[in-house]
Amino acid sequence: MISSPLRDDMKTEVCSLNSEMLQTTHLKSGEDAHISLKQNASYSNGSHQILAPNGIDDVLCDENNCGTHICSLPVISDAADDVTREMEPDTIPVTKKLKQQKEMTFQDIYREEYDDDDDDFEDSDWEPSQEDPKKWFCTNCTMVNLDDVVHCDICGEYKDSEILRLGFFASDVAQEADHAELKLEVRDGYKDSYMWKSEVNNRTAVGYDERMLLHSEVEMKSQPHPERPDRLRAIMASLSVAGIFPGRCIPISGREITKEELETVHPMEHIEAVELTSSMVSSYFTSDTYANEHSACAARLAAGLCADLSTAIMEGNAKNGFALVRPPGHHAGVKQVMGFCLHNNAAVAALAAQRANAKKVLIVDWDVHHGNGTQEIFEANKSVLYISLHRHEDGRFYPGTGAADEVGRMGAKGYCVNIPWKCGGVGDSDYLFAFQQIVLPIASEFAPDLTIISAGFDAARGDPLGCCDVTPAGFARMTHLLTALSNGRLLVILEGGYNLRSISSSATAVIKVLLGETPKFESDSVVPTKAGLQTVMEVLQIQMKFWPKLESSLARLQSEWPSFSFQNRKIVHKRVKKKGRLLSPVWWRWGRKRLLYDLLYGRLGSKAKRCARRWP
């Protein structure tokens, strides 16, 4: 929600549960205005509570110091220093109390995960740096490196990586000498090793529009924002080098979705709040959800492509499809904008399919973060079955929702299935085991007319936000299993994924399955980790009340528990956790080891300590 600072004559103060920061916004006319970061929803035991409608300021009532939230219309400040005036003494206790209730953002994931060590680290004797050393940001993972380093200290990517021109086929240790030769070699290898169906039978449609690249963060903070245009560029480069798209797929032209179509998912106040950003060069809905003057158009294009792809599939003009879209959508709920998401693309696609005569739609969300927005939109709708596999950690992982006992409400209980992983490092075996025991049995009984995958690739090995371990082969196999549903009518929609090599290789593997490739399996038997098995059994115990056929599966697993030869979770988790520590945004770790932090950013004293513990 977008708001402006209050005038001098107002006795109320803005209470933003999400952040105390105010971001400066430059209007197209060149005049300065300020946009305060707004909290869209708060979570308590996985439920949503909308605090204020879009476009309305959330302020504290100062009558009798009650601290009640009231609304006022946005007002542009007369002077920039309005926002820095001191708070009145009687409002300070309320503000301090509200600070503790702020929304958890993607960045809070790592603050919780890595603040458990070095708590008594003494840095009072560090000498401050006098000048900033030269540094560069890795194209692949966005992490910062000192200038004299040739390969990224975090992911190993070459400093002058050509991943945006060659996709994941580019060398990660040197520049390619001959791009044309590489492309021929890759395409010849694909012809020899992949089993393609005939082009006539494939009819795989891909939706993409370059205008979605214009959605970007205007002013870079401490490093590039993870949700950046390069995500699409790397995927498109990979598909081009492989000769997959353009070439083997049907292109779907970009179309901006209409307000009438969006209103089937979001109320007009939500739509107008997003549209308002078109008149601003830079703005923020939450501390990690930005917008610029092109963002509203990009969001309309993404939603329009998803709607058109689902309609084309339902009308028989395409067998299946992949929506290469951004901004992502599964965190966007009925009224809230959050988690990099503006409009809910999967929800738009599902309702478009129903207008094209699909009676039942299945949405499988394998993004590492729970799709709280999609769940909210359909939690009382029996015609849409929502199944999510995500890292949860008892609500400590963003966005905090998606517990196993969140099953839907009213007459649609059981039509929301959450499979919440208890820790990071979850890999192919646990995901495929959950597919075999939960996803496919429930989906088969539901018998959808269209299957939609909210395909976030941030559960992929190497992703800096997810810190899990799913491989491209794992994503390909999950996709292949879902092609058996809905007579093969399958729409894949891009959600998250922030390591360019991981996202581009995983997306390419999925599209190859849509084109007819049968992924090669190392083994038909899938052995989960102990933590993964426990999660699956907990979900089965809850969901068998609504899907009785799961009761026999639970009984069988309970009887086989002693005979399971579990993967060594301790070893796997140690390996991946170490990798996660390396891949985590560096300023949170370096902020506590202040010498290196000061060298890179020149932050001194208590200011550095404060900045190390919040999104810069």
Coordinates of C-alpha atoms in Angstrom, one line a residue:
M1 CA 0.0 0.0 0.0
I2 CA 1.4 3.4 -0.9
S3 CA 1.3 6.3 1.5
S4 CA 2.8 9.7 1.9
P5 CA 4.3 11.5 5.0
L6 CA 2.0 13.6 7.2
R7 CA 1.8 17.4 7.2
D8 CA 3.2 19.4 10.2
D9 CA -0.3 20.2 11.4
M10 CA -1.2 16.5 11.8
K11 CA -0.7 15.1 15.3
T12 CA -0.6 11.5 14.2
E13 CA 2.3 9.5 13.0
V14 CA 2.6 6.8 10.4
C15 CA 2.7 3.4 11.9
S16 CA 4.2 0.9 9.4
L17 CA 4.5 -2.6 10.8
N18 CA 6.7 -3.6 7.9
S19 CA 9.5 -1.0 8.2
E20 CA 10.4 2.3 9.8
M21 CA 12.2 3.5 6.7
L22 CA 10.7 6.0 4.3
Q23 CA 11.8 5.7 0.6
T24 CA 12.3 8.8 -1.5
T25 CA 10.3 8.7 -4.7
H26 CA 10.9 11.0 -7.7
L27 CA 7.8 11.9 -9.7
K28 CA 8.0 12.2 -13.5
S29 CA 7.7 16.0 -13.1
G30 CA 10.9 16.1 -11.1
E31 CA 9.2 17.0 -7.8
D32 CA 10.2 15.1 -4.7
A33 CA 7.7 13.1 -2.8
H34 CA 8.1 10.3 -0.2
I35 CA 6.5 6.9 -0.1
S36 CA 6.4 5.1 3.2
L37 CA 6.7 1.3 3.2
K38 CA 3.4 -0.2 4.1
Q39 CA 2.4 -3.5 5.8
N40 CA -0.1 -5.3 3.8
A41 CA -0.9 -8.2 6.1
S42 CA 0.2 -9.6 9.4
Y43 CA 0.4 -13.3 10.2
S44 CA -0.8 -15.0 13.3
N45 CA -0.8 -18.8 13.2
G46 CA -0.8 -18.7 9.4
S47 CA -3.9 -16.4 9.0
H48 CA -4.1 -13.1 7.3
Q49 CA -5.3 -9.9 8.8
I50 CA -5.6 -7.0 6.4
L51 CA -4.6 -3.8 8.3
A52 CA -5.6 -1.1 5.8
P53 CA -6.9 -1.1 2.2
N54 CA -4.6 -0.2 -0.7
G55 CA -3.9 3.4 -1.2
I56 CA -4.8 4.4 2.4
D57 CA -2.4 5.6 5.1
D58 CA -2.3 3.6 8.3
V59 CA -1.8 5.9 11.2
L60 CA -2.3 5.9 15.0
C61 CA -5.2 7.5 16.7
D62 CA -3.8 10.0 19.3
E63 CA -7.1 10.4 21.1
N64 CA -6.4 9.4 24.7
N65 CA -3.2 7.7 23.4
C66 CA -5.3 4.6 22.4
G67 CA -2.9 3.4 19.7
T68 CA -5.8 2.3 17.4
H69 CA -5.2 2.1 13.7
I70 CA -7.1 4.7 11.6
C71 CA -7.0 5.6 8.0
S72 CA -6.3 8.9 6.2
L73 CA -6.0 9.7 2.5
P74 CA -2.4 10.0 1.1
V75 CA -0.9 13.5 1.4
I76 CA 2.2 14.7 -0.3
S77 CA 4.6 16.4 2.1
D78 CA 5.4 20.1 1.8
A79 CA 9.0 19.6 2.8
A80 CA 11.4 16.7 3.0
D81 CA 12.3 17.3 6.6
D82 CA 8.6 16.6 7.6
V83 CA 9.5 13.0 7.8
T84 CA 12.4 13.4 10.2
R85 CA 10.8 15.4 12.9
E86 CA 11.0 13.9 16.3
M87 CA 8.2 11.9 17.7
E88 CA 6.1 13.2 20.6
P89 CA 7.1 11.6 23.9
D90 CA 3.7 10.1 24.5
T91 CA 3.9 8.1 21.2
I92 CA 7.2 6.5 21.8
P93 CA 6.1 3.5 23.9
V94 CA 3.4 2.6 21.3
T95 CA 5.9 2.7 18.4
K96 CA 8.4 0.5 20.3
K97 CA 5.8 -2.0 20.9
L98 CA 4.7 -2.0 17.2
K99 CA 8.3 -2.5 16.0
Q100 CA 8.3 -6.0 17.5
Q101 CA 5.3 -6.9 15.3
K102 CA 6.8 -6.1 11.9
E103 CA 6.3 -8.3 8.9
M104 CA 8.9 -11.0 8.2
T105 CA 10.6 -10.4 4.8
F106 CA 12.8 -12.6 2.7
Q107 CA 15.8 -11.0 4.3
D108 CA 14.6 -11.9 7.8
I109 CA 15.1 -15.6 6.8
Y110 CA 18.8 -15.2 7.1
R111 CA 18.8 -12.9 10.1
E112 CA 17.1 -15.7 12.1
E113 CA 19.2 -18.4 10.5
Y114 CA 22.6 -16.9 11.0
D115 CA 22.2 -14.7 14.1
D116 CA 22.6 -17.8 16.3
D117 CA 26.4 -17.5 16.2
D118 CA 29.0 -14.8 16.9
D119 CA 26.5 -13.2 19.4
D120 CA 29.4 -12.3 21.8
F121 CA 31.8 -11.4 19.1
E122 CA 33.9 -8.4 20.2
D123 CA 34.6 -5.8 17.5
S124 CA 35.3 -2.7 19.6
D125 CA 39.0 -2.8 18.7
W126 CA 38.5 -2.8 14.9
E127 CA 40.0 0.2 13.1
P128 CA 37.6 1.9 10.7
S129 CA 38.4 2.0 7.0
Q130 CA 39.2 5.3 5.4
E131 CA 38.2 4.4 1.9
D132 CA 36.0 1.9 0.1
P133 CA 37.9 -0.8 -1.9
K134 CA 36.8 -1.5 -5.5
K135 CA 34.2 -4.3 -5.7
W136 CA 32.0 -6.0 -8.3
F137 CA 28.7 -7.9 -8.0
C138 CA 28.4 -11.4 -9.4
T139 CA 26.1 -11.6 -12.4
N140 CA 25.0 -15.1 -11.4
C141 CA 24.2 -14.7 -7.7
T142 CA 24.4 -10.9 -7.1
M143 CA 26.9 -11.3 -4.3
V144 CA 29.7 -8.7 -3.7
N145 CA 33.4 -9.5 -4.4
L146 CA 36.6 -7.5 -4.1
D147 CA 38.0 -6.2 -7.4
D148 CA 41.1 -8.4 -7.3
V149 CA 39.0 -11.6 -7.3
V150 CA 38.4 -13.2 -10.7
H151 CA 35.8 -15.7 -9.6
C152 CA 32.9 -15.1 -7.3
D153 CA 33.8 -16.2 -3.8
I154 CA 30.2 -17.3 -3.3
C155 CA 29.2 -19.3 -6.4
G156 CA 32.4 -19.5 -8.4
E157 CA 31.1 -17.6 -11.4
Y158 CA 33.6 -15.9 -13.6
K159 CA 33.8 -12.1 -13.1
D160 CA 33.0 -11.4 -16.8
S161 CA 30.4 -14.1 -17.1
E162 CA 28.6 -14.5 -20.4
I163 CA 25.6 -16.2 -18.8
L164 CA 23.3 -13.5 -20.1
R165 CA 24.4 -14.2 -23.7
L166 CA 24.8 -18.0 -23.5
G167 CA 22.7 -19.0 -20.5
F168 CA 23.8 -21.8 -18.3
F169 CA 25.9 -23.2 -21.2
A170 CA 28.4 -20.3 -20.7
S171 CA 31.6 -21.3 -19.0
D172 CA 31.6 -20.3 -15.3
V173 CA 35.4 -20.1 -15.2
A174 CA 36.4 -18.2 -18.4
Q175 CA 35.0 -16.3 -21.4
E176 CA 33.8 -18.3 -24.4
A177 CA 36.1 -17.9 -27.4
D178 CA 33.6 -18.8 -30.1
H179 CA 29.9 -18.4 -29.4
A180 CA 28.7 -19.8 -32.8
E181 CA 30.7 -23.0 -32.3
L182 CA 29.3 -23.5 -28.8
K183 CA 25.8 -23.1 -30.0
L184 CA 26.3 -25.7 -32.8
E185 CA 27.9 -28.1 -30.3
V186 CA 25.0 -27.7 -27.8
R187 CA 22.3 -28.2 -30.4
D188 CA 24.0 -31.2 -31.9
G189 CA 24.3 -32.7 -28.5
Y190 CA 20.6 -32.1 -27.9
K191 CA 19.7 -33.9 -31.1
D192 CA 21.7 -36.9 -30.2
S193 CA 20.7 -37.3 -26.5
Y194 CA 17.1 -36.2 -26.2
M195 CA 14.0 -38.1 -27.3
W196 CA 11.7 -35.6 -28.9
K197 CA 8.2 -36.2 -30.1
S198 CA 7.1 -34.9 -33.5
E199 CA 6.8 -31.2 -33.7
V200 CA 3.1 -31.5 -34.6
N201 CA 2.3 -33.4 -31.4
N202 CA 4.3 -31.2 -29.1
R203 CA 2.5 -27.9 -29.5
T204 CA 4.2 -26.4 -26.5
A205 CA 3.5 -22.6 -26.2
V206 CA 5.8 -20.2 -24.5
G207 CA 4.7 -16.8 -23.3
Y208 CA 7.3 -14.0 -23.1
D209 CA 7.5 -10.2 -23.7
E210 CA 10.6 -8.1 -23.4
R211 CA 8.6 -5.3 -21.8
M212 CA 8.7 -7.3 -18.6
L213 CA 12.4 -6.6 -18.4
L214 CA 11.6 -2.9 -17.7
H215 CA 10.4 -3.8 -14.2
S216 CA 13.5 -3.2 -12.0
E217 CA 14.7 -1.6 -8.9
V218 CA 15.7 2.0 -9.8
E219 CA 18.1 2.7 -7.0
M220 CA 20.3 -0.2 -6.0
K221 CA 20.8 -0.6 -2.3
S222 CA 23.8 -2.6 -1.0
Q223 CA 23.6 -5.0 -3.9
P224 CA 21.4 -5.8 -6.9
H225 CA 17.8 -6.9 -5.9
P226 CA 17.4 -10.7 -6.3
E227 CA 14.2 -10.3 -8.4
R228 CA 15.9 -8.7 -11.4
P229 CA 15.4 -8.7 -15.2
D230 CA 18.5 -10.9 -15.7
R231 CA 16.4 -13.8 -14.5
L232 CA 14.5 -13.8 -17.7
R233 CA 17.5 -12.9 -19.8
A234 CA 19.4 -16.0 -18.6
I235 CA 16.5 -18.4 -19.3
M236 CA 15.9 -16.9 -22.7
A237 CA 19.6 -17.2 -23.5
S238 CA 19.7 -20.8 -22.5
L239 CA 16.6 -21.7 -24.6
S240 CA 18.1 -19.9 -27.6
V241 CA 21.4 -21.6 -27.4
A242 CA 19.7 -25.0 -27.1
G243 CA 17.5 -24.2 -30.1
I244 CA 14.3 -24.7 -28.0
F245 CA 12.8 -21.2 -28.1
P246 CA 12.4 -19.6 -30.6
G247 CA 12.4 -22.8 -32.7
R248 CA 10.5 -25.7 -31.2
C249 CA 7.8 -23.8 -29.2
I250 CA 4.8 -21.8 -30.2
P251 CA 5.3 -18.1 -29.2
I252 CA 2.4 -16.4 -27.4
S253 CA 2.3 -12.6 -27.9
G254 CA 2.2 -10.5 -24.8
R255 CA -1.2 -8.9 -23.9
E256 CA -1.9 -6.6 -21.0
I257 CA -4.7 -8.1 -19.0
T258 CA -7.8 -5.9 -18.6
K259 CA -9.1 -4.5 -15.3
E260 CA -12.2 -6.6 -15.6
E261 CA -10.2 -9.8 -15.8
L262 CA -8.0 -8.8 -12.8
E263 CA -11.2 -8.0 -10.8
T264 CA -12.0 -11.7 -10.8
V265 CA -8.9 -12.1 -8.4
H266 CA -8.2 -8.7 -6.9
P267 CA -10.5 -5.8 -5.8
M268 CA -10.3 -2.5 -7.6
E269 CA -8.4 -0.8 -4.7
H270 CA -5.6 -3.4 -5.1
I271 CA -5.5 -2.9 -8.9
E272 CA -5.5 0.9 -8.6
A273 CA -2.7 0.9 -6.0
V274 CA -0.5 -1.0 -8.5
E275 CA -1.5 1.3 -11.3
L276 CA -0.6 4.3 -9.2
T277 CA 3.1 3.4 -9.5
S278 CA 3.0 4.2 -13.2
S279 CA 3.3 7.9 -12.3
M280 CA 6.3 7.3 -10.1
V281 CA 9.9 6.6 -11.1
S282 CA 10.5 4.6 -7.9
S283 CA 8.2 3.3 -5.1
Y284 CA 8.0 0.5 -2.6
F285 CA 5.0 -1.5 -1.4
T286 CA 7.1 -3.4 1.3
S287 CA 10.8 -3.1 2.0
D288 CA 11.6 -5.9 -0.5
T289 CA 8.8 -5.3 -3.0
Y290 CA 9.7 -2.4 -5.3
A291 CA 8.0 -0.8 -8.3
N292 CA 9.0 1.7 -11.0
E293 CA 7.0 3.4 -13.7
H294 CA 7.0 0.3 -15.9
S295 CA 6.1 -2.2 -13.1
A296 CA 2.3 -2.0 -13.5
C297 CA 2.6 -2.7 -17.2
A298 CA 4.9 -5.6 -16.6
A299 CA 2.5 -7.1 -14.1
R300 CA -0.4 -6.7 -16.5
L301 CA 1.6 -8.4 -19.2
A302 CA 2.6 -11.3 -16.9
A303 CA -1.0 -11.8 -15.9
G304 CA -2.3 -11.5 -19.5
L305 CA 0.2 -14.1 -20.8
C306 CA -0.8 -16.5 -18.1
A307 CA -4.5 -16.0 -18.9
D308 CA -3.9 -16.5 -22.6
L309 CA -1.8 -19.6 -22.2
S310 CA -4.3 -21.3 -20.0
T311 CA -7.1 -20.4 -22.4
A312 CA -5.1 -21.7 -25.4
I313 CA -4.4 -25.0 -23.6
M314 CA -8.1 -25.4 -22.7
E315 CA -9.2 -24.6 -26.2
G316 CA -6.8 -27.1 -27.8
N317 CA -4.6 -24.6 -29.5
A318 CA -1.6 -25.7 -27.4
K319 CA -0.9 -29.0 -25.6
N320 CA 0.9 -27.3 -22.7
G321 CA 2.8 -24.1 -22.0
F322 CA 5.4 -22.2 -20.1
A323 CA 4.9 -18.6 -18.9
L324 CA 8.3 -16.9 -18.8
V325 CA 6.9 -14.0 -16.7
R326 CA 7.9 -11.5 -14.0
P327 CA 7.1 -10.0 -11.6
P328 CA 6.1 -13.3 -9.9
G329 CA 2.7 -13.7 -8.3
H330 CA 2.1 -16.4 -5.7
H331 CA 2.6 -14.1 -2.7
A332 CA 0.0 -11.6 -4.0
G333 CA -3.2 -12.2 -2.1
V334 CA -6.7 -10.8 -2.5
K335 CA -5.6 -7.3 -1.3
Q336 CA -1.9 -7.4 -0.4
V337 CA 1.3 -6.9 -2.5
M338 CA 4.3 -8.6 -1.0
G339 CA 7.3 -10.9 -1.6
F340 CA 8.2 -9.3 -4.9
C341 CA 4.7 -10.1 -6.2
L342 CA 2.1 -7.6 -7.6
H343 CA -0.7 -9.6 -9.2
N344 CA -1.3 -13.3 -8.7
N345 CA -0.6 -14.9 -12.0
A346 CA -1.5 -18.4 -11.1
A347 CA -4.9 -17.3 -9.8
V348 CA -5.6 -15.3 -13.0
A349 CA -4.6 -18.4 -15.1
A350 CA -6.9 -20.7 -13.1
L351 CA -9.9 -18.5 -13.4
A352 CA -9.3 -17.9 -17.1
A353 CA -9.2 -21.7 -17.6
Q354 CA -12.6 -22.0 -15.8
R355 CA -14.0 -19.4 -18.2
A356 CA -12.8 -21.7 -20.9
N357 CA -14.8 -24.5 -19.5
A358 CA -12.4 -26.1 -17.1
K359 CA -14.5 -27.3 -14.1
K360 CA -11.6 -28.2 -11.9
V361 CA -8.1 -26.7 -11.7
L362 CA -5.1 -28.1 -9.8
I363 CA -2.3 -25.7 -8.7
V364 CA 1.0 -27.4 -7.6
D365 CA 3.3 -24.8 -6.1
W366 CA 6.9 -26.0 -5.6
D367 CA 8.4 -22.6 -5.0
V368 CA 10.6 -22.8 -1.8
H369 CA 8.3 -20.2 -0.2
H370 CA 4.7 -20.9 0.6
G371 CA 2.3 -19.3 -1.8
N372 CA 0.3 -17.5 0.8
G373 CA -1.5 -15.3 -1.7
T374 CA -2.7 -18.2 -3.9
Q375 CA -3.9 -20.1 -0.8
E376 CA -5.8 -17.1 0.5
I377 CA -7.6 -16.6 -2.9
F378 CA -8.8 -20.2 -3.2
E379 CA -9.0 -21.5 0.4
A380 CA -12.8 -21.5 0.2
N381 CA -13.1 -22.7 -3.4
K382 CA -13.6 -26.5 -4.0
S383 CA -13.1 -26.1 -7.8
V384 CA -9.4 -25.2 -7.3
L385 CA -7.1 -27.7 -5.4
Y386 CA -3.9 -26.0 -4.1
I387 CA -0.9 -28.1 -3.2
S388 CA 2.2 -26.5 -2.0
L389 CA 5.6 -28.0 -1.1
H390 CA 7.8 -25.4 0.7
R391 CA 10.4 -24.8 3.4
H392 CA 8.5 -23.8 6.5
E393 CA 10.5 -24.5 9.7
D394 CA 7.5 -24.2 12.0
G395 CA 6.7 -20.8 10.6
R396 CA 10.2 -19.3 10.9
F397 CA 10.7 -19.3 7.1
Y398 CA 9.2 -16.6 4.9
P399 CA 6.3 -15.9 4.7
G400 CA 5.5 -17.9 7.8
T401 CA 2.3 -19.5 6.5
G402 CA 1.7 -22.9 5.0
A403 CA 1.5 -25.2 8.1
A404 CA 0.2 -28.7 7.5
D405 CA -3.0 -28.0 9.3
E406 CA -3.9 -25.2 7.0
V407 CA -6.4 -27.2 4.9
G408 CA -8.9 -24.6 3.6
R409 CA -12.0 -23.3 5.2
M410 CA -15.8 -23.4 5.0
G411 CA -16.9 -26.1 2.7
A412 CA -13.5 -26.4 1.0
K413 CA -11.5 -28.1 3.7
G414 CA -9.1 -30.6 2.2
Y415 CA -8.7 -28.5 -1.0
C416 CA -5.6 -26.9 0.4
V417 CA -2.7 -29.3 0.9
N418 CA 0.5 -28.0 2.5
I419 CA 3.7 -30.0 2.7
P420 CA 6.0 -27.9 5.0
W421 CA 9.6 -29.0 5.2
K422 CA 11.1 -28.7 8.6
C423 CA 14.6 -27.5 7.5
G424 CA 16.8 -26.4 4.6
G425 CA 18.8 -28.6 2.3
V426 CA 15.7 -30.6 1.1
G427 CA 16.5 -32.3 -2.2
D428 CA 15.1 -34.5 -5.0
S429 CA 14.4 -37.5 -2.8
D430 CA 12.1 -35.8 -0.4
Y431 CA 10.2 -33.9 -3.1
L432 CA 9.7 -37.0 -5.2
F433 CA 8.7 -39.0 -2.2
A434 CA 6.1 -36.4 -1.3
F435 CA 4.8 -36.5 -4.9
Q436 CA 4.4 -40.3 -4.8
Q437 CA 2.7 -40.4 -1.4
I438 CA 0.6 -37.2 -1.3
V439 CA 0.6 -35.1 -4.5
L440 CA -0.3 -37.7 -7.1
P441 CA -2.8 -39.7 -5.0
I442 CA -4.8 -36.6 -4.1
A443 CA -4.5 -35.0 -7.6
S444 CA -5.6 -38.2 -9.3
E445 CA -8.7 -38.4 -7.1
F446 CA -9.4 -34.7 -7.8
A447 CA -9.1 -35.3 -11.5
P448 CA -8.4 -31.7 -12.7
D449 CA -9.2 -30.4 -16.2
L450 CA -6.0 -28.3 -16.1
T451 CA -2.8 -28.5 -14.0
I452 CA -0.9 -25.3 -13.2
I453 CA 2.6 -25.4 -11.7
S454 CA 3.7 -22.4 -9.8
A455 CA 7.3 -23.1 -10.7
G456 CA 9.6 -21.3 -8.4
F457 CA 13.2 -22.5 -8.9
D458 CA 14.5 -21.1 -5.6
A459 CA 14.4 -24.6 -4.1
A460 CA 17.1 -25.4 -6.6
R461 CA 20.7 -26.3 -5.6
G462 CA 22.7 -23.1 -5.3
D463 CA 19.9 -20.6 -4.8
P464 CA 20.9 -17.9 -2.3
L465 CA 17.4 -17.5 -0.8
G466 CA 16.1 -21.1 -0.7
C467 CA 19.2 -23.0 0.4
C468 CA 17.7 -26.3 -0.7
D469 CA 19.0 -29.0 -3.0
V470 CA 16.6 -29.8 -5.9
T471 CA 18.4 -30.5 -9.2
P472 CA 17.2 -29.8 -12.7
A473 CA 16.6 -33.5 -13.1
G474 CA 14.4 -33.4 -10.0
F475 CA 12.3 -30.6 -11.4
A476 CA 12.1 -32.4 -14.7
R477 CA 10.9 -35.6 -13.1
M478 CA 8.2 -33.8 -11.0
T479 CA 7.0 -32.2 -14.2
H480 CA 6.9 -35.5 -16.0
L481 CA 4.8 -37.0 -13.2
L482 CA 2.3 -34.2 -13.5
T483 CA 1.9 -34.7 -17.3
A484 CA -0.1 -37.8 -16.5
L485 CA -2.9 -35.6 -15.1
S486 CA -5.4 -33.5 -17.0
N487 CA -4.8 -35.4 -20.3
G488 CA -1.4 -33.7 -20.4
R489 CA -2.9 -30.2 -20.2
L490 CA -0.2 -28.5 -18.1
L491 CA 0.8 -24.8 -17.7
V492 CA 4.0 -23.9 -15.9
I493 CA 4.3 -20.4 -14.5
L494 CA 7.6 -19.0 -13.4
E495 CA 7.7 -17.8 -9.8
G496 CA 10.9 -17.4 -7.8
G497 CA 14.5 -18.4 -8.4
Y498 CA 17.5 -16.1 -7.9
N499 CA 20.7 -18.0 -9.0
L500 CA 20.9 -17.6 -12.8
R501 CA 22.5 -20.9 -13.5
S502 CA 20.0 -22.7 -11.3
I503 CA 17.0 -21.0 -12.7
S504 CA 18.0 -21.3 -16.3
S505 CA 19.1 -24.9 -16.2
S506 CA 16.0 -25.9 -14.2
A507 CA 13.6 -24.0 -16.5
T508 CA 15.2 -25.6 -19.6
A509 CA 14.9 -29.1 -18.1
V510 CA 11.2 -28.5 -17.4
I511 CA 10.5 -27.1 -20.9
K512 CA 12.2 -30.2 -22.5
V513 CA 9.7 -32.4 -20.6
L514 CA 6.8 -30.3 -22.0
L515 CA 8.3 -30.8 -25.5
G516 CA 8.2 -34.6 -25.0
E517 CA 11.5 -35.6 -23.5
T518 CA 11.3 -38.5 -21.0
P519 CA 13.7 -37.6 -18.2
K520 CA 16.1 -40.4 -17.3
F521 CA 15.8 -41.7 -13.8
E522 CA 18.7 -43.1 -11.9
S523 CA 16.4 -45.3 -9.9
D524 CA 12.7 -45.8 -9.6
S525 CA 13.0 -46.2 -5.8
V526 CA 12.9 -43.0 -3.8
V527 CA 14.3 -43.0 -0.3
P528 CA 13.5 -39.9 1.8
T529 CA 15.4 -38.4 4.6
K530 CA 14.0 -39.0 8.1
A531 CA 12.8 -35.4 8.4
G532 CA 11.2 -35.7 5.0
L533 CA 9.4 -38.9 5.9
Q534 CA 8.1 -37.3 9.2
T535 CA 6.7 -34.3 7.2
V536 CA 5.0 -36.6 4.7
M537 CA 3.4 -38.7 7.5
E538 CA 2.2 -35.7 9.4
V539 CA 0.5 -34.4 6.2
L540 CA -1.0 -37.8 5.5
Q541 CA -2.5 -37.9 9.0
I542 CA -4.1 -34.6 8.5
Q543 CA -5.3 -35.0 4.9
M544 CA -6.7 -38.5 5.2
K545 CA -9.7 -37.0 6.9
F546 CA -10.6 -35.4 3.6
W547 CA -9.0 -37.9 1.2
P548 CA -9.7 -41.4 2.7
K549 CA -7.5 -43.3 0.3
L550 CA -4.4 -41.8 2.0
E551 CA -5.2 -43.8 5.2
S552 CA -3.7 -47.0 3.7
S553 CA -0.6 -45.1 2.6
L554 CA -0.1 -43.8 6.2
A555 CA -0.6 -47.3 7.7
R556 CA 2.0 -48.8 5.3
L557 CA 4.6 -46.1 6.0
Q558 CA 4.1 -46.5 9.8
S559 CA 4.7 -50.2 9.5
E560 CA 7.7 -49.7 7.3
W561 CA 9.3 -47.0 9.5
P562 CA 11.8 -49.4 11.2
S563 CA 12.9 -50.8 7.9
F564 CA 13.6 -47.5 6.1
S565 CA 17.3 -47.0 5.2
F566 CA 17.2 -43.2 5.6
Q567 CA 19.6 -40.9 3.9
N568 CA 21.9 -39.4 6.4
R569 CA 20.1 -36.1 7.1
K570 CA 22.9 -35.0 9.4
I571 CA 25.5 -35.2 6.6
V572 CA 23.3 -33.8 3.9
H573 CA 22.1 -30.9 6.0
K574 CA 25.6 -30.1 7.1
R575 CA 26.8 -30.0 3.5
V576 CA 23.9 -27.8 2.3
K577 CA 23.8 -25.6 5.4
K578 CA 27.5 -24.8 4.8
K579 CA 26.6 -24.0 1.2
G580 CA 23.7 -21.9 2.4
R581 CA 26.0 -19.9 4.6
L582 CA 28.2 -19.2 1.7
L583 CA 25.3 -18.3 -0.6
S584 CA 23.5 -16.1 1.9
P585 CA 23.5 -12.3 1.3
V586 CA 26.9 -11.3 2.6
W587 CA 26.1 -8.1 4.4
W588 CA 24.2 -9.9 7.2
R589 CA 27.3 -12.0 8.0
W590 CA 29.9 -9.3 7.3
G591 CA 27.9 -6.8 9.3
R592 CA 28.8 -8.8 12.4
K593 CA 32.4 -9.2 11.5
R594 CA 32.8 -5.5 11.1
L595 CA 36.3 -5.2 9.7
L596 CA 35.3 -6.6 6.3
Y597 CA 31.9 -5.0 6.5
D598 CA 33.5 -1.5 7.0
L599 CA 36.0 -2.2 4.3
L600 CA 33.3 -2.8 1.8
Y601 CA 30.7 -0.3 2.9
G602 CA 32.4 2.2 5.1
R603 CA 29.8 1.9 7.8
L604 CA 31.0 3.0 11.2
G605 CA 30.1 2.5 14.9
S606 CA 26.6 1.7 15.9
K607 CA 25.3 2.6 12.5
A608 CA 27.0 -0.4 11.0
K609 CA 25.6 -2.7 13.7
R610 CA 22.1 -1.4 13.0
C611 CA 22.4 -1.8 9.3
A612 CA 23.7 -5.3 9.6
R613 CA 20.5 -6.3 11.3
R614 CA 18.0 -5.0 8.8
W615 CA 17.4 -4.8 5.1
P616 CA 19.8 -2.0 3.9

